[in-house]
PDB file of C-alpha atoms in Angstrom:
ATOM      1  CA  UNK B 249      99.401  61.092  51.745  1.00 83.00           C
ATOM      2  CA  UNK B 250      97.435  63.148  54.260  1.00 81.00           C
ATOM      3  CA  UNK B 251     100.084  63.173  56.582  1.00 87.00           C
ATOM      4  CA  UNK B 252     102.179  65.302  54.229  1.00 93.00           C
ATOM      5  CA  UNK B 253     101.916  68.727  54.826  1.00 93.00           C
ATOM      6  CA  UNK B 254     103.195  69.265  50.954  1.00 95.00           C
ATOM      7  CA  UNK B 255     100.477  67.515  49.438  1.00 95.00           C
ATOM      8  CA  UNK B 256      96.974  68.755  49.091  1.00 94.00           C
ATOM      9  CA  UNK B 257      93.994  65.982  47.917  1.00 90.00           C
ATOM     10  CA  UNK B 258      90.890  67.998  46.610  1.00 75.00           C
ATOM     11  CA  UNK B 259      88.429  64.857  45.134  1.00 71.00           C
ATOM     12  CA  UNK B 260      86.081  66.983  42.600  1.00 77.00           C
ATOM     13  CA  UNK B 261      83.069  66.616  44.567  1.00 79.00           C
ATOM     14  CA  UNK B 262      84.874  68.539  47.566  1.00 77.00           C
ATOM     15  CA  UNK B 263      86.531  71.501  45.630  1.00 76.00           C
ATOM     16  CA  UNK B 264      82.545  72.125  43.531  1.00 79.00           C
ATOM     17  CA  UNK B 265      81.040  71.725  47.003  1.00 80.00           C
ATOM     18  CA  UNK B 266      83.660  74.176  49.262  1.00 82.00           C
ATOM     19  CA  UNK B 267      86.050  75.486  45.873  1.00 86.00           C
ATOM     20  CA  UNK B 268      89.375  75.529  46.711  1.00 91.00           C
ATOM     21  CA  UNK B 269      91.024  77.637  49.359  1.00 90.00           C
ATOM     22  CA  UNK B 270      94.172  78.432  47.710  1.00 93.00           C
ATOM     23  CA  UNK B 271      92.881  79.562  44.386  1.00 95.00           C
ATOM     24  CA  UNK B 272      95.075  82.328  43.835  1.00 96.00           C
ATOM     25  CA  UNK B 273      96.646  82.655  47.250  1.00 97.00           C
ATOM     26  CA  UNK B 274      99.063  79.649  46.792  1.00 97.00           C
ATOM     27  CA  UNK B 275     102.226  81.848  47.074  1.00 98.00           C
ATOM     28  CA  UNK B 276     100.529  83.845  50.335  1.00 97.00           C
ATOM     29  CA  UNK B 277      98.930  80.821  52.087  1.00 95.00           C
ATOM     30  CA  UNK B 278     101.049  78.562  50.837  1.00 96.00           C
ATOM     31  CA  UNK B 279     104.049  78.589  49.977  1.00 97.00           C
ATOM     32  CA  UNK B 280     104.307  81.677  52.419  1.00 96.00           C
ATOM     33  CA  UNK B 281     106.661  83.778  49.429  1.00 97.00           C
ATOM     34  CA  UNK B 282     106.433  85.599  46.752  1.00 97.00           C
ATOM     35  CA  UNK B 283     107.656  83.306  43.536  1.00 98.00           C
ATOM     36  CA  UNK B 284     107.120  82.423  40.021  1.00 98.00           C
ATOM     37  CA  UNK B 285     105.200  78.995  39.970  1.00 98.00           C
ATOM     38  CA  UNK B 286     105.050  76.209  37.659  1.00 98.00           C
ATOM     39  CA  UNK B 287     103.351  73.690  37.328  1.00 98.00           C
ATOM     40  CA  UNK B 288     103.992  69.619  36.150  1.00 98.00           C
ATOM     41  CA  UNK B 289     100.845  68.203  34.948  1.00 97.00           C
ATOM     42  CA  UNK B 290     100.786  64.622  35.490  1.00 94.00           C
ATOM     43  CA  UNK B 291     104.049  64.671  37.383  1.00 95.00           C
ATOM     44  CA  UNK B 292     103.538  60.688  38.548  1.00 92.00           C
ATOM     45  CA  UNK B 293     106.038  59.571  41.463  1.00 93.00           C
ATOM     46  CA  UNK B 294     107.195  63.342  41.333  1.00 95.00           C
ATOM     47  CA  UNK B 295     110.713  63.424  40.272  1.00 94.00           C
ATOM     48  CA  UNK B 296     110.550  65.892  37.744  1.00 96.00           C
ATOM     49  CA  UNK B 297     108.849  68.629  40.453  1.00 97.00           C
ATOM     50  CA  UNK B 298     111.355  67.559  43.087  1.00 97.00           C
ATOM     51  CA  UNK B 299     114.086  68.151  40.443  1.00 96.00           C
ATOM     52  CA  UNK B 300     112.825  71.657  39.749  1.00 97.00           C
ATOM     53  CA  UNK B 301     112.568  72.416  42.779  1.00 97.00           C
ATOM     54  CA  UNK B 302     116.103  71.422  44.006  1.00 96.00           C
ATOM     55  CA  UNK B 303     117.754  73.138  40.917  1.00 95.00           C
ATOM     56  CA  UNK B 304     116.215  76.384  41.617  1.00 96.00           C
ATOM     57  CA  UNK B 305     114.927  77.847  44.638  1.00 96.00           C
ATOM     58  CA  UNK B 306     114.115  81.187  43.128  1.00 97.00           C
ATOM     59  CA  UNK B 307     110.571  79.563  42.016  1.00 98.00           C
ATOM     60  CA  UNK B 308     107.747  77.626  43.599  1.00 98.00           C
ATOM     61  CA  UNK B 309     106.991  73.764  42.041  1.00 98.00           C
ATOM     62  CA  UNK B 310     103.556  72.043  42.228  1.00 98.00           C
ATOM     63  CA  UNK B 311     103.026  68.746  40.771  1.00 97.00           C
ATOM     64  CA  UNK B 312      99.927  67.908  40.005  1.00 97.00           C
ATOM     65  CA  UNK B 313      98.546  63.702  39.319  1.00 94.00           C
ATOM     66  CA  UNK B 314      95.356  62.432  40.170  1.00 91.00           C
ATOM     67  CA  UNK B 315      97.048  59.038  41.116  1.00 89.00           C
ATOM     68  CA  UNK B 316      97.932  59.530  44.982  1.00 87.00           C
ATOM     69  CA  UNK B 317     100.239  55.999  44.996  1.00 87.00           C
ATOM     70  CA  UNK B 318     102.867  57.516  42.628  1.00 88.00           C
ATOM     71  CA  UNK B 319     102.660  60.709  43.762  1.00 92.00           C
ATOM     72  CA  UNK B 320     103.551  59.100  47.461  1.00 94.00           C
ATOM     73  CA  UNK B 321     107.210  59.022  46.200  1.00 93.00           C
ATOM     74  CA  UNK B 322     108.156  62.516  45.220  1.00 95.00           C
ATOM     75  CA  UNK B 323     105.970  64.027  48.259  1.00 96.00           C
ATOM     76  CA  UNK B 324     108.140  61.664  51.004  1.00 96.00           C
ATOM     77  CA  UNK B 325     111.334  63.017  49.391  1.00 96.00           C
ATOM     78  CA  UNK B 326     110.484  66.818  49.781  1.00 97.00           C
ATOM     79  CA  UNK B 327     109.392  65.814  53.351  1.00 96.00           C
ATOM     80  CA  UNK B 328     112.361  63.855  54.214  1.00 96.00           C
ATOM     81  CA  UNK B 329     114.670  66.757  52.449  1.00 97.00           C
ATOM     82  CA  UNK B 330     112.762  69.330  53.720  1.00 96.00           C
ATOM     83  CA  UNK B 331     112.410  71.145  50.136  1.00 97.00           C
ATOM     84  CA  UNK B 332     110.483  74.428  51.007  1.00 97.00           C
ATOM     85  CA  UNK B 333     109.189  75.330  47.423  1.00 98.00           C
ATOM     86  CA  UNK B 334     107.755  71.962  46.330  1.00 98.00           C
ATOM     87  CA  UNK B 335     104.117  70.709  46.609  1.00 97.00           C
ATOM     88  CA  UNK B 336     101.886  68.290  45.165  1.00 97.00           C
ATOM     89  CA  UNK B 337      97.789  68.791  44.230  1.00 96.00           C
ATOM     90  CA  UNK B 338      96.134  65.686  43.672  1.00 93.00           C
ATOM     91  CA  UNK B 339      93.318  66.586  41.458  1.00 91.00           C
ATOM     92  CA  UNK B 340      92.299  65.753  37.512  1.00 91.00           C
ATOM     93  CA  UNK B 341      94.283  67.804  34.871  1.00 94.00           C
ATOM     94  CA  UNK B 342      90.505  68.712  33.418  1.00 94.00           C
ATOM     95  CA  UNK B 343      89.665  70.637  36.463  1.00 92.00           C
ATOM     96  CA  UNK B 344      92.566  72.115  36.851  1.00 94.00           C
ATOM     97  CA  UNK B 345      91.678  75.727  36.493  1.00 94.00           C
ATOM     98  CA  UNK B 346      89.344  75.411  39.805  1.00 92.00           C
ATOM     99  CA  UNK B 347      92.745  75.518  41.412  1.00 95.00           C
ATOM    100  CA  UNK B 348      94.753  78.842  39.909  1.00 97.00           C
ATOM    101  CA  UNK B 349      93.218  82.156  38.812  1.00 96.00           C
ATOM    102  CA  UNK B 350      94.564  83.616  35.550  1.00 96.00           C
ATOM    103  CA  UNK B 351      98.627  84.275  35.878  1.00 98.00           C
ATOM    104  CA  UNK B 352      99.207  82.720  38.626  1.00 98.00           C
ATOM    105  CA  UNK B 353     100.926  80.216  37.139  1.00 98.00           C
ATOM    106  CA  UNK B 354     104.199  80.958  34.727  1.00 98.00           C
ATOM    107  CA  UNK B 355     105.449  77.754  33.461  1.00 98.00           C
ATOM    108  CA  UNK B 356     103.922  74.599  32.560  1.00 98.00           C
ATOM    109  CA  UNK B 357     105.844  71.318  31.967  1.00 98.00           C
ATOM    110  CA  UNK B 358     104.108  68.446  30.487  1.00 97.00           C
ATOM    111  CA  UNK B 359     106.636  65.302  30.898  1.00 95.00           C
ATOM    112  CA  UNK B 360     105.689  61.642  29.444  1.00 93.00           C
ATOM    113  CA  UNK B 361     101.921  62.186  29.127  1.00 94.00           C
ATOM    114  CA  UNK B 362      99.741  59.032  26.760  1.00 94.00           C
ATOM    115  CA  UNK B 363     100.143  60.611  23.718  1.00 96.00           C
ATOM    116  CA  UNK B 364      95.968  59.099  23.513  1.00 95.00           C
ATOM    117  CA  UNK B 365      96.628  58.750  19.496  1.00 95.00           C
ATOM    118  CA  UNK B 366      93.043  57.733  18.801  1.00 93.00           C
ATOM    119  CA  UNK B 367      91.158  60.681  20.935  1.00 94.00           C
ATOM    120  CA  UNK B 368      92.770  64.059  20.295  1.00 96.00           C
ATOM    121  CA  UNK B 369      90.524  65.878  22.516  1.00 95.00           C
ATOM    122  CA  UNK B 370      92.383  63.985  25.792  1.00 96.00           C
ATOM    123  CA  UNK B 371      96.282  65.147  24.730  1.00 97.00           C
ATOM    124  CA  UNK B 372      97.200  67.374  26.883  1.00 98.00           C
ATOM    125  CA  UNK B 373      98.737  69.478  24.291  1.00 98.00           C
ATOM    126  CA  UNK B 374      95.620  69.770  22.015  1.00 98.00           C
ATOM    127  CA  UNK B 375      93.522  73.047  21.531  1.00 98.00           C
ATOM    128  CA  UNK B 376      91.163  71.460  24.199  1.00 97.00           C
ATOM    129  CA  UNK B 377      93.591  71.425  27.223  1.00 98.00           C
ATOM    130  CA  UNK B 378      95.582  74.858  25.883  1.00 98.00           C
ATOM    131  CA  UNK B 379      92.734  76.583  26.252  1.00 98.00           C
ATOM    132  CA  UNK B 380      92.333  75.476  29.877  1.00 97.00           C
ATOM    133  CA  UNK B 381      95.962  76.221  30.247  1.00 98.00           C
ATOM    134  CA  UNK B 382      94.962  80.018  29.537  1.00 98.00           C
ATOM    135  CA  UNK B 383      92.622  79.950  32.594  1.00 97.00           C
ATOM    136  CA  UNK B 384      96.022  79.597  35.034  1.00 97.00           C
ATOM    137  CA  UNK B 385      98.696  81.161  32.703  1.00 98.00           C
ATOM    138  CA  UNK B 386     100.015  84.611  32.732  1.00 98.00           C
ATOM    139  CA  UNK B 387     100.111  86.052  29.218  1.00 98.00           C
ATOM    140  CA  UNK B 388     102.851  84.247  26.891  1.00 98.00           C
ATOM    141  CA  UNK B 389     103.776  81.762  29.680  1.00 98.00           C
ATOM    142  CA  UNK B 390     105.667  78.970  28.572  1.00 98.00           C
ATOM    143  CA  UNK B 391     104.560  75.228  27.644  1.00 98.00           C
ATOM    144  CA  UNK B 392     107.062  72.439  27.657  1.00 98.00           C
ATOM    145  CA  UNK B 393     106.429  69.104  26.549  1.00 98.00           C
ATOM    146  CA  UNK B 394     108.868  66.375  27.324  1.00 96.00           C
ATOM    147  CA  UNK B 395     108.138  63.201  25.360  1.00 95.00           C
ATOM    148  CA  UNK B 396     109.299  60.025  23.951  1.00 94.00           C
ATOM    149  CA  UNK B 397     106.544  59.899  21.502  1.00 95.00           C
ATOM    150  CA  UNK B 398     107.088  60.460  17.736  1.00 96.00           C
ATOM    151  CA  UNK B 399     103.627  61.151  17.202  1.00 97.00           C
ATOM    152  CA  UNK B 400     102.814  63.471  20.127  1.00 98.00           C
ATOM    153  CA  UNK B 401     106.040  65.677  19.026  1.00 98.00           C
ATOM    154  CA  UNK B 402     105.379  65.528  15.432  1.00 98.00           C
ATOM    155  CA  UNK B 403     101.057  66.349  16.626  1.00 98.00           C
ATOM    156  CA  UNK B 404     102.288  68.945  18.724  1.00 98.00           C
ATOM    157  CA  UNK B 405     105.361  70.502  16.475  1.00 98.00           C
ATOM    158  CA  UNK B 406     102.487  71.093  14.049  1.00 98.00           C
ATOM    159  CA  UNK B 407     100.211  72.720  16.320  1.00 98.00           C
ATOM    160  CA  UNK B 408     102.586  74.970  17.337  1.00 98.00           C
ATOM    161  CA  UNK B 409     103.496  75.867  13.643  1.00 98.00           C
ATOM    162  CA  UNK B 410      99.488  76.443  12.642  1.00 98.00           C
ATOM    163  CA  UNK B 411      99.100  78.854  15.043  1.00 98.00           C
ATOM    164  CA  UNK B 412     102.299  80.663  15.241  1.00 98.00           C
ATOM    165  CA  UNK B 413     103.249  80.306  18.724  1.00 98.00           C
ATOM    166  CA  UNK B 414     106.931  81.448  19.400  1.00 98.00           C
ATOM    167  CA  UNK B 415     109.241  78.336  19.787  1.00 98.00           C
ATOM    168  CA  UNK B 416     111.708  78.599  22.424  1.00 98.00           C
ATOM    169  CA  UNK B 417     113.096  74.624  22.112  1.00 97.00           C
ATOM    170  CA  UNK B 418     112.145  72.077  19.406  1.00 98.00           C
ATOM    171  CA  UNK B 419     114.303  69.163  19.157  1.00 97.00           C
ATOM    172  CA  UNK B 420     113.862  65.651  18.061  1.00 96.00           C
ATOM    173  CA  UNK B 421     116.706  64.372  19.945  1.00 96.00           C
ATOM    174  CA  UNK B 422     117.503  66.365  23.167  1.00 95.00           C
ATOM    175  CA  UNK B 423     120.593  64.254  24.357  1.00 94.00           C
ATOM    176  CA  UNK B 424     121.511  63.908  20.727  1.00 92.00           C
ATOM    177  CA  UNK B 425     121.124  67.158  20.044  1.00 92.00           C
ATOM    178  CA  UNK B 426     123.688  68.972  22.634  1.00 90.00           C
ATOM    179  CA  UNK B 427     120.357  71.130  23.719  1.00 89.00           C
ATOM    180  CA  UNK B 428     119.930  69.281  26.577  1.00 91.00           C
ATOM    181  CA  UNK B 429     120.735  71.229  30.073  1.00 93.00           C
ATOM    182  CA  UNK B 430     120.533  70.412  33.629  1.00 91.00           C
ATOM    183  CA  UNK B 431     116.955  71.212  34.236  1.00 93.00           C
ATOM    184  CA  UNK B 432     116.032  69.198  30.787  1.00 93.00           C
ATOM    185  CA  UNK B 433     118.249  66.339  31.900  1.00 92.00           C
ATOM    186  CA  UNK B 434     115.870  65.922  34.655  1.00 93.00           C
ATOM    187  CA  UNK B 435     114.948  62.275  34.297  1.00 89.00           C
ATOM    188  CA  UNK B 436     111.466  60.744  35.388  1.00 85.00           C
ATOM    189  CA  UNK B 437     110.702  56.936  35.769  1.00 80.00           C
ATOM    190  CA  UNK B 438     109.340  56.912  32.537  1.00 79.00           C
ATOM    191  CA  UNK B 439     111.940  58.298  30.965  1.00 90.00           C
ATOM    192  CA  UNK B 440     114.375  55.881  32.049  1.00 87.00           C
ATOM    193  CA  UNK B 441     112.482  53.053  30.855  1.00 86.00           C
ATOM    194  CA  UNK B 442     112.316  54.793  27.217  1.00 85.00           C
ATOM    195  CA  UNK B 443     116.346  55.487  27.306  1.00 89.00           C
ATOM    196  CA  UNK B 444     117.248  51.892  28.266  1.00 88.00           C
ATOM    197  CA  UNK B 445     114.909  50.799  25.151  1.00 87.00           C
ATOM    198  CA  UNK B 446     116.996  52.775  22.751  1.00 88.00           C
ATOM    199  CA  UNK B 447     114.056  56.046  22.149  1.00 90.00           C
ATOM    200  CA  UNK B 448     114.901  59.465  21.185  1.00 94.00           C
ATOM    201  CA  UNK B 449     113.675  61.917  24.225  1.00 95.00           C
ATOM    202  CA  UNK B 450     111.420  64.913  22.094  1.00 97.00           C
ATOM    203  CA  UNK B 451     111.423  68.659  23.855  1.00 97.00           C
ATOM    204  CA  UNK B 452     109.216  71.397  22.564  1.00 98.00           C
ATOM    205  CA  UNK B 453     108.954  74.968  24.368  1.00 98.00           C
ATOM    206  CA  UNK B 454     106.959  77.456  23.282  1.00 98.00           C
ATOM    207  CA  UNK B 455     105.222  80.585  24.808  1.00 98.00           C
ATOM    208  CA  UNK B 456     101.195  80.516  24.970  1.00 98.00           C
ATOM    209  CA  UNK B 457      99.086  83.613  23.931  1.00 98.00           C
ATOM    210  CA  UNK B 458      96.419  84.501  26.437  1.00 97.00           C
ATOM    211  CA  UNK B 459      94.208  85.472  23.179  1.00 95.00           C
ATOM    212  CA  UNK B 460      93.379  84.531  19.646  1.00 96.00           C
ATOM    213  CA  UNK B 461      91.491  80.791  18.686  1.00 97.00           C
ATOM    214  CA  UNK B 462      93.182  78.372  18.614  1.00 98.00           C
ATOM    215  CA  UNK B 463      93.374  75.647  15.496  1.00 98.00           C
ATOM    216  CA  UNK B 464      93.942  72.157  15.549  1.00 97.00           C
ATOM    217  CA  UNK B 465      96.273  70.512  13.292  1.00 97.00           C
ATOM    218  CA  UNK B 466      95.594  67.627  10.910  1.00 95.00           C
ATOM    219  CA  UNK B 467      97.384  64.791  12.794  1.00 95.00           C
ATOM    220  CA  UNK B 468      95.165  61.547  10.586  1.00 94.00           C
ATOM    221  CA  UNK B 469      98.442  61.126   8.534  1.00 95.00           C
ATOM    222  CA  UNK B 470     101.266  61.227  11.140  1.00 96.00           C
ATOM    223  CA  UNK B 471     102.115  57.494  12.018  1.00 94.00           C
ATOM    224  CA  UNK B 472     100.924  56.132  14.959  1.00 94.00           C
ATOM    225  CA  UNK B 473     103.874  54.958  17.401  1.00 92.00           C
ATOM    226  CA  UNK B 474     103.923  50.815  17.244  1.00 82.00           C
ATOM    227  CA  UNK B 475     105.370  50.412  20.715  1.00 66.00           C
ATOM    228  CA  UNK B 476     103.977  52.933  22.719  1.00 51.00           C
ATOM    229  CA  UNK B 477     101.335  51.062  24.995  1.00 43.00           C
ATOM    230  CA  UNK B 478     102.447  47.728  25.547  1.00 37.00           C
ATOM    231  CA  UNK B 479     105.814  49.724  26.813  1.00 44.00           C
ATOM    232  CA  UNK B 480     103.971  51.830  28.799  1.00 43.00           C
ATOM    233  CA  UNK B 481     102.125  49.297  30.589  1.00 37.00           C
ATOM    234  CA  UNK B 482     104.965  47.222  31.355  1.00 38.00           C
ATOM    235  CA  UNK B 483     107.187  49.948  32.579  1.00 36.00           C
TER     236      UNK B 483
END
C-alpha cells in the first residue's frame, strides 16, 4: 500500500500528532485540478470509487476504509490503469472530518455498510455520523446509501422522512424498479454476493442541510434482517 502513490495511510495517532496535510487542499495538492469530490465511505476492495471514477472524469473520487488489505485491490487497478481522479484514504469513518474542511466534499456514497441493528449510534446513516458528514459537506450535498438491508433502508427511509430532507432516489428494488443507471449499476463484491442469494438492492438519495438538529427515528419496531451476518461473514 505505501508504494501507491493513490493511496494515503494516516493511523489516528499520526494525523492528531502532525493533522493532515491535505485538509482542504486535496484538489490543489492533490489531485492537482479543480473538481467536485466525493467521497465512498467504507469503499472495501474499491470498486465502487474506481467505477466512479472511470464513468466520469469531470469529478475527483476518494475512497475511504480503514482496512488496507481490501483496499489493496481497487488502489492496484487505478495504478495499473492509470486513473488520474481516483484515490484512496485509509483512515476510520469517525475521524473523518480531520481530513476535509466544510464543502469540500459534494457527494457522499455509502455502499453495503453493517447495518449494526443493535447500536444505532455506529450506522453510518444515523444522526450521529450525519452530523459529522456536515463537517466535510457543502450545503445540501447529497447522501446515497446503497444497501441490501431491509432494515437499514426502512431505518434510514424514516430518518429521512422525520426530518424532511429532499429525496432525490428512494427505491426498494433498484434493478426491479427500472431506476437503476450506469453509475447505480456499479456493482461491489458485496453486492454480488447479495444478488446471487436472491436480495433486493435498496437506493436512497437525498440532499443534507448544513443546519437545523437533526432527529432520530424510532427504528425498535422495524424487523431485524434474519440473514444479514452469517451472510456477511461468509461472503
Amino acid at each position: 500500500m505505501r508504494e501507491f502513490a493513490c493511496v494515503l495511510q494516516y493511523p489516528r495517532e499520526e494525523f492528531i500528532k502532525n493533522g493532515f496535510p491535505h485538509r482542504g487542499l486535496w484538489n490543489a495538492e492533490f489531485f492537482k485540478r479543480e473538481a467536485p469530490i466525493v467521497v465512498e465511505l467504507g469503499c472495501g476492495k474499491g470498486e465502487y470509487t474506481v467505477g466512479l471514477a472511470k464513468s466520469d472524469s469531470e469529478r475527483n473520487y476518494i475512497g475511504v476504509d480503514i482496512k488496507g488489505a481490501r483496499m489493496w485491490r481497487g488502489a492496484k487497478t487505478v495504478e495499473e490503469e492509470a486513473i488520474s481522479n481516483a484515490a484512496f484514504l485509509r483512515a476510520e469513518i469517525e475521524n473523518i472530518d480531520k481530513f476535509f474542511v466544510p464543502g469540500e466534499v459534494e457527494e457522499l456514497w455509502i455502499t453495503f455498510p453493517d447495518p449494526q441493528m443493535q447500536k444505532t449510534r455506529k450506522r453510518l446513516t444515523s444522526t450521529r455520523f450525519l452530523n459529522l458528514y456536515r463537517c466535510l459537506l457543502r450545503d445540501n450535498g447529497i447522501v446515497n446509501l446503497k444497501t441490501d438491508s431491509p432494515f437499514l433502508y426502512e431505518y434510514t427511509r424514516r430518518l429521512i422522512e422525520l426530518n424532511g430532507f429532499e429525496v432525490l432516489m428512494n427505491t426498494d428494488d433498484l434493478y426491479g424498479s427500472g431506476n437503476a443507471d450506469p453509475v447505480s449499476s456499479i456493482k461491489t463484491f458485496y453486492e454480488q454476493q447479495w444478488l446471487s442469494r436472491g436480495k433486493k438492492i435498496k437506493l436512497l438519495s437525498f440532499r443534507l442541510p448544513a443546519e437545523g438538529e437533526l432527529k432520530e427515528p424510532e427504528s425498535e419496531d422495524i424487523p431485524r434482517d434474519d440473514y444479514h451476518a452469517m451472510a456477511r461473514f461468509n461472503a
